[in-house]
Short mmCIF file of C-alpha atoms in Angstrom, two decimals:
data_model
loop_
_atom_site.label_atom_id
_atom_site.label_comp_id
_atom_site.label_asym_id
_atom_site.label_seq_id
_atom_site.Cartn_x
_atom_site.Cartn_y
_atom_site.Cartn_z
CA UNK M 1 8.63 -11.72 -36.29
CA UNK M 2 9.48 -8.86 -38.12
CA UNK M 3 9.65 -4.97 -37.57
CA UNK M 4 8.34 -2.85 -40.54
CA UNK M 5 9.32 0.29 -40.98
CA UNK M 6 7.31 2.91 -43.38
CA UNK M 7 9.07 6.46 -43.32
CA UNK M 8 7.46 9.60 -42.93
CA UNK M 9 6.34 11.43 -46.34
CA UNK M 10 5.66 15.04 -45.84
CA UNK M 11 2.77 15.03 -47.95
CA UNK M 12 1.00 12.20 -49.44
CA UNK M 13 -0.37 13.06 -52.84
CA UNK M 14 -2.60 9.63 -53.26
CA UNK M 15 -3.43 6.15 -52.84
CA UNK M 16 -0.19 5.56 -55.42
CA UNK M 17 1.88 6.64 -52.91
CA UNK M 18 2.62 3.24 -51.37
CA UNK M 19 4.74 1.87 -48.39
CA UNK M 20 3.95 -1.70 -49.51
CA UNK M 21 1.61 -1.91 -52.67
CA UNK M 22 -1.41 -4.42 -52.95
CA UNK M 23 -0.49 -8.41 -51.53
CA UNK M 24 -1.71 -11.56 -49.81
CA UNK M 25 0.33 -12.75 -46.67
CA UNK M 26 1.73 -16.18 -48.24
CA UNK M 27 1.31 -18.36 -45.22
CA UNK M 28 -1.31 -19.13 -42.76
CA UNK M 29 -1.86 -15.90 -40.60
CA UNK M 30 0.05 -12.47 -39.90
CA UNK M 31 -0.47 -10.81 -36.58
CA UNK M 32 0.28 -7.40 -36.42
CA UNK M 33 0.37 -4.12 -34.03
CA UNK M 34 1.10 -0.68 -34.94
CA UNK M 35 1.66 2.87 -33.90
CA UNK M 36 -1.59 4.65 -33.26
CA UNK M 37 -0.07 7.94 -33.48
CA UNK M 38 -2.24 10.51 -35.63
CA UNK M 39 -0.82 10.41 -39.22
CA UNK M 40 0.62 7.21 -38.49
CA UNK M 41 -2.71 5.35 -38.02
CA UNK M 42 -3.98 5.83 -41.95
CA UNK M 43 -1.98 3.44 -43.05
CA UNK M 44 -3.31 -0.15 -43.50
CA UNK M 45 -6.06 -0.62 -45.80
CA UNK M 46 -7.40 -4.04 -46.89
CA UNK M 47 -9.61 -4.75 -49.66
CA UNK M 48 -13.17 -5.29 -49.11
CA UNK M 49 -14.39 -8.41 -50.59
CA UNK M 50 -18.02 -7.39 -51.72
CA UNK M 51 -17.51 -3.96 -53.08
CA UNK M 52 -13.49 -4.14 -53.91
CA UNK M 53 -12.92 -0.54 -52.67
CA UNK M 54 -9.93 -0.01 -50.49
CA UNK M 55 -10.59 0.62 -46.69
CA UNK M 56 -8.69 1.77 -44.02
CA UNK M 57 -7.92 -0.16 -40.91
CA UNK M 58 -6.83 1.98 -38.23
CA UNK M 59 -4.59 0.39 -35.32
CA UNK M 60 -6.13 0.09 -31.58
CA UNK M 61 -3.97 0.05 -28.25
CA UNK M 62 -3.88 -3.31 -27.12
CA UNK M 63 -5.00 -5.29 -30.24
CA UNK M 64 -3.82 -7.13 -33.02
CA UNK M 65 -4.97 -6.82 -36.73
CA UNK M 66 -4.84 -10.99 -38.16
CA UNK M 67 -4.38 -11.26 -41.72
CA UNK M 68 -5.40 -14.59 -43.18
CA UNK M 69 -2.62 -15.94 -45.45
CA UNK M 70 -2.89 -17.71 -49.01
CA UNK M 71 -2.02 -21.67 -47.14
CA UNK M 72 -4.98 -21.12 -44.79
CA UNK M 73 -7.34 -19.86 -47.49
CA UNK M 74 -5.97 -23.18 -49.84
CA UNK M 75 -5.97 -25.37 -46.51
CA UNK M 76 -9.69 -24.43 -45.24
CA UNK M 77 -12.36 -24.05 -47.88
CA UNK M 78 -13.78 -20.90 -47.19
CA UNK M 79 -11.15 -18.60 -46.19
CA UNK M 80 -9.83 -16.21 -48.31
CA UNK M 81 -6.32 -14.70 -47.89
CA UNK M 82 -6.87 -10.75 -47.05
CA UNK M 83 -5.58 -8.33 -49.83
CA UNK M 84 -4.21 -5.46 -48.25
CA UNK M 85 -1.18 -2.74 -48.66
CA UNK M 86 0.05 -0.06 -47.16
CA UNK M 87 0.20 3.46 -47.74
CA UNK M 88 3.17 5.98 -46.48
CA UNK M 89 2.66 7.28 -43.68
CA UNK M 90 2.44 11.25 -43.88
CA UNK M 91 3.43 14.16 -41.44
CA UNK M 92 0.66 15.27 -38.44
CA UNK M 93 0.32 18.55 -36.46
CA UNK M 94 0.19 16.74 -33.60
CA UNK M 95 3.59 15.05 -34.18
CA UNK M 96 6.54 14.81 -32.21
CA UNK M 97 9.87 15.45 -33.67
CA UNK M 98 10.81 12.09 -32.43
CA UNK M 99 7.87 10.65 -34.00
CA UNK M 100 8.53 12.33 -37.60
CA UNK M 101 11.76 10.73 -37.53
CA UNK M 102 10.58 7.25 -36.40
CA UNK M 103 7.76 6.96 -38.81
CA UNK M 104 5.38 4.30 -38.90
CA UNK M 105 6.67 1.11 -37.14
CA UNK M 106 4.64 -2.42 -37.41
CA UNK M 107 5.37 -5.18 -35.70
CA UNK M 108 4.12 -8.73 -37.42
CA UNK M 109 3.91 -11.94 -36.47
CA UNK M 110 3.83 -14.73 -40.06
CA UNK M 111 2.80 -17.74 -38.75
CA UNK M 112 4.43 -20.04 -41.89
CA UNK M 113 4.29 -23.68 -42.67
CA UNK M 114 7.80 -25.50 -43.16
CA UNK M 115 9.21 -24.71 -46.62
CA UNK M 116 8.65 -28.14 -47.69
CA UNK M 117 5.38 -28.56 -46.28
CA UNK M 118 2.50 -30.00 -48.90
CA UNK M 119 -0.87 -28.40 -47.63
CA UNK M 120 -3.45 -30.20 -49.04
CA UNK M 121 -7.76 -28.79 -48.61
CA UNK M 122 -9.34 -30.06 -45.81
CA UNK M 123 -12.42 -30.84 -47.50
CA UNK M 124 -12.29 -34.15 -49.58
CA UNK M 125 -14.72 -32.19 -52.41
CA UNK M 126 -12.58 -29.63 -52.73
CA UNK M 127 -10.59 -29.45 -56.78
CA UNK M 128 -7.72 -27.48 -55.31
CA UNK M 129 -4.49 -29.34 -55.83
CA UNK M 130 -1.66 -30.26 -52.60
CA UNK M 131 0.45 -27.18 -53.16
CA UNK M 132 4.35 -27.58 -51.60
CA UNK M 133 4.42 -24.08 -49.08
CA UNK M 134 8.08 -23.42 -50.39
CA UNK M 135 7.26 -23.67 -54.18
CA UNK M 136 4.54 -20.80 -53.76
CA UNK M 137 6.57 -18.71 -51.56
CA UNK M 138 9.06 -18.59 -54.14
CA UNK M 139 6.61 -17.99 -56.62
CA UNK M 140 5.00 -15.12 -54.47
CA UNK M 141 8.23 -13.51 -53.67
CA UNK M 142 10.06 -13.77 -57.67
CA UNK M 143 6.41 -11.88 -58.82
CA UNK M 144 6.97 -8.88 -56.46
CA UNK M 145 9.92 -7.93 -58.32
CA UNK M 146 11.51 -6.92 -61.46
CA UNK M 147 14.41 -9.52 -62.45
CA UNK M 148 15.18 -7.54 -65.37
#
């Protein structure tokens, strides 16, 4: 379980502006919750599969978003893991002081296999190699960043 916090820009200039640029969850499924607050609630946007355009998926009191990960897509033939990011969060009329401050706060919930886990595709026909969970989230996680 982990709290997320995306501070307040005063202006967002464009989709560049990121809180958390373009990913795949690496397990099996995220469930998140977020702040509905106006400005704080165009946020999330996941990629849609058919036409690839970036859409916007706007938080709802009482519900949680569920992001399939990368082992459920390679576990069940079928899924695919939901590409999504995040943009920063920017500054609302509407806003209280407190809430400027605060920002946008998520709240998810990665549901992960054990790091030494080997998930191997349900369906016998399936090419897909056994993939070891730890091995790709180290992969996954040494991409993101610049070792440089």
């Amino acid at each position: 379980l982990r709290a997320l916090r995306y501070p307040l820009r005063e202006t967002l200039r464009d989709a560049s502006d990121q809180g958390c640029g373009e990913h795949t969850d690496y397990g099996c499924l995220t469930l998140i919750t977020a702040d509905a607050t106006a400005g704080l609630d165009q946020c999330l946007q996941v990629r849609e599969r058919e036409s690839q355009e970036w859409v916007f998926v706007p938080p709802r009191e009482g519900r949680f978003l569920v992001n399939i990960g990368d082992m459920l897509a390679h576990w069940v033939s079928g899924y695919r893991s939901t590409a999504h990011r995040v943009l920063s969060p920017h500054a609302h009329e509407d806003m209280t002081p407190e809430q400027r401050d605060r920002g946008r706060i998520s709240i998810a919930f990665f549901f992960e296999p054990n790091f030494d886990a080997v998930i191997k595709p349900l369906d016998a026909a399936a090419s897909a190699p056994p993939l070891v969970y730890g091995e790709h989230l180290q992969r996954k996680v040494t991409s993101n960043f610049d070792h440089a």
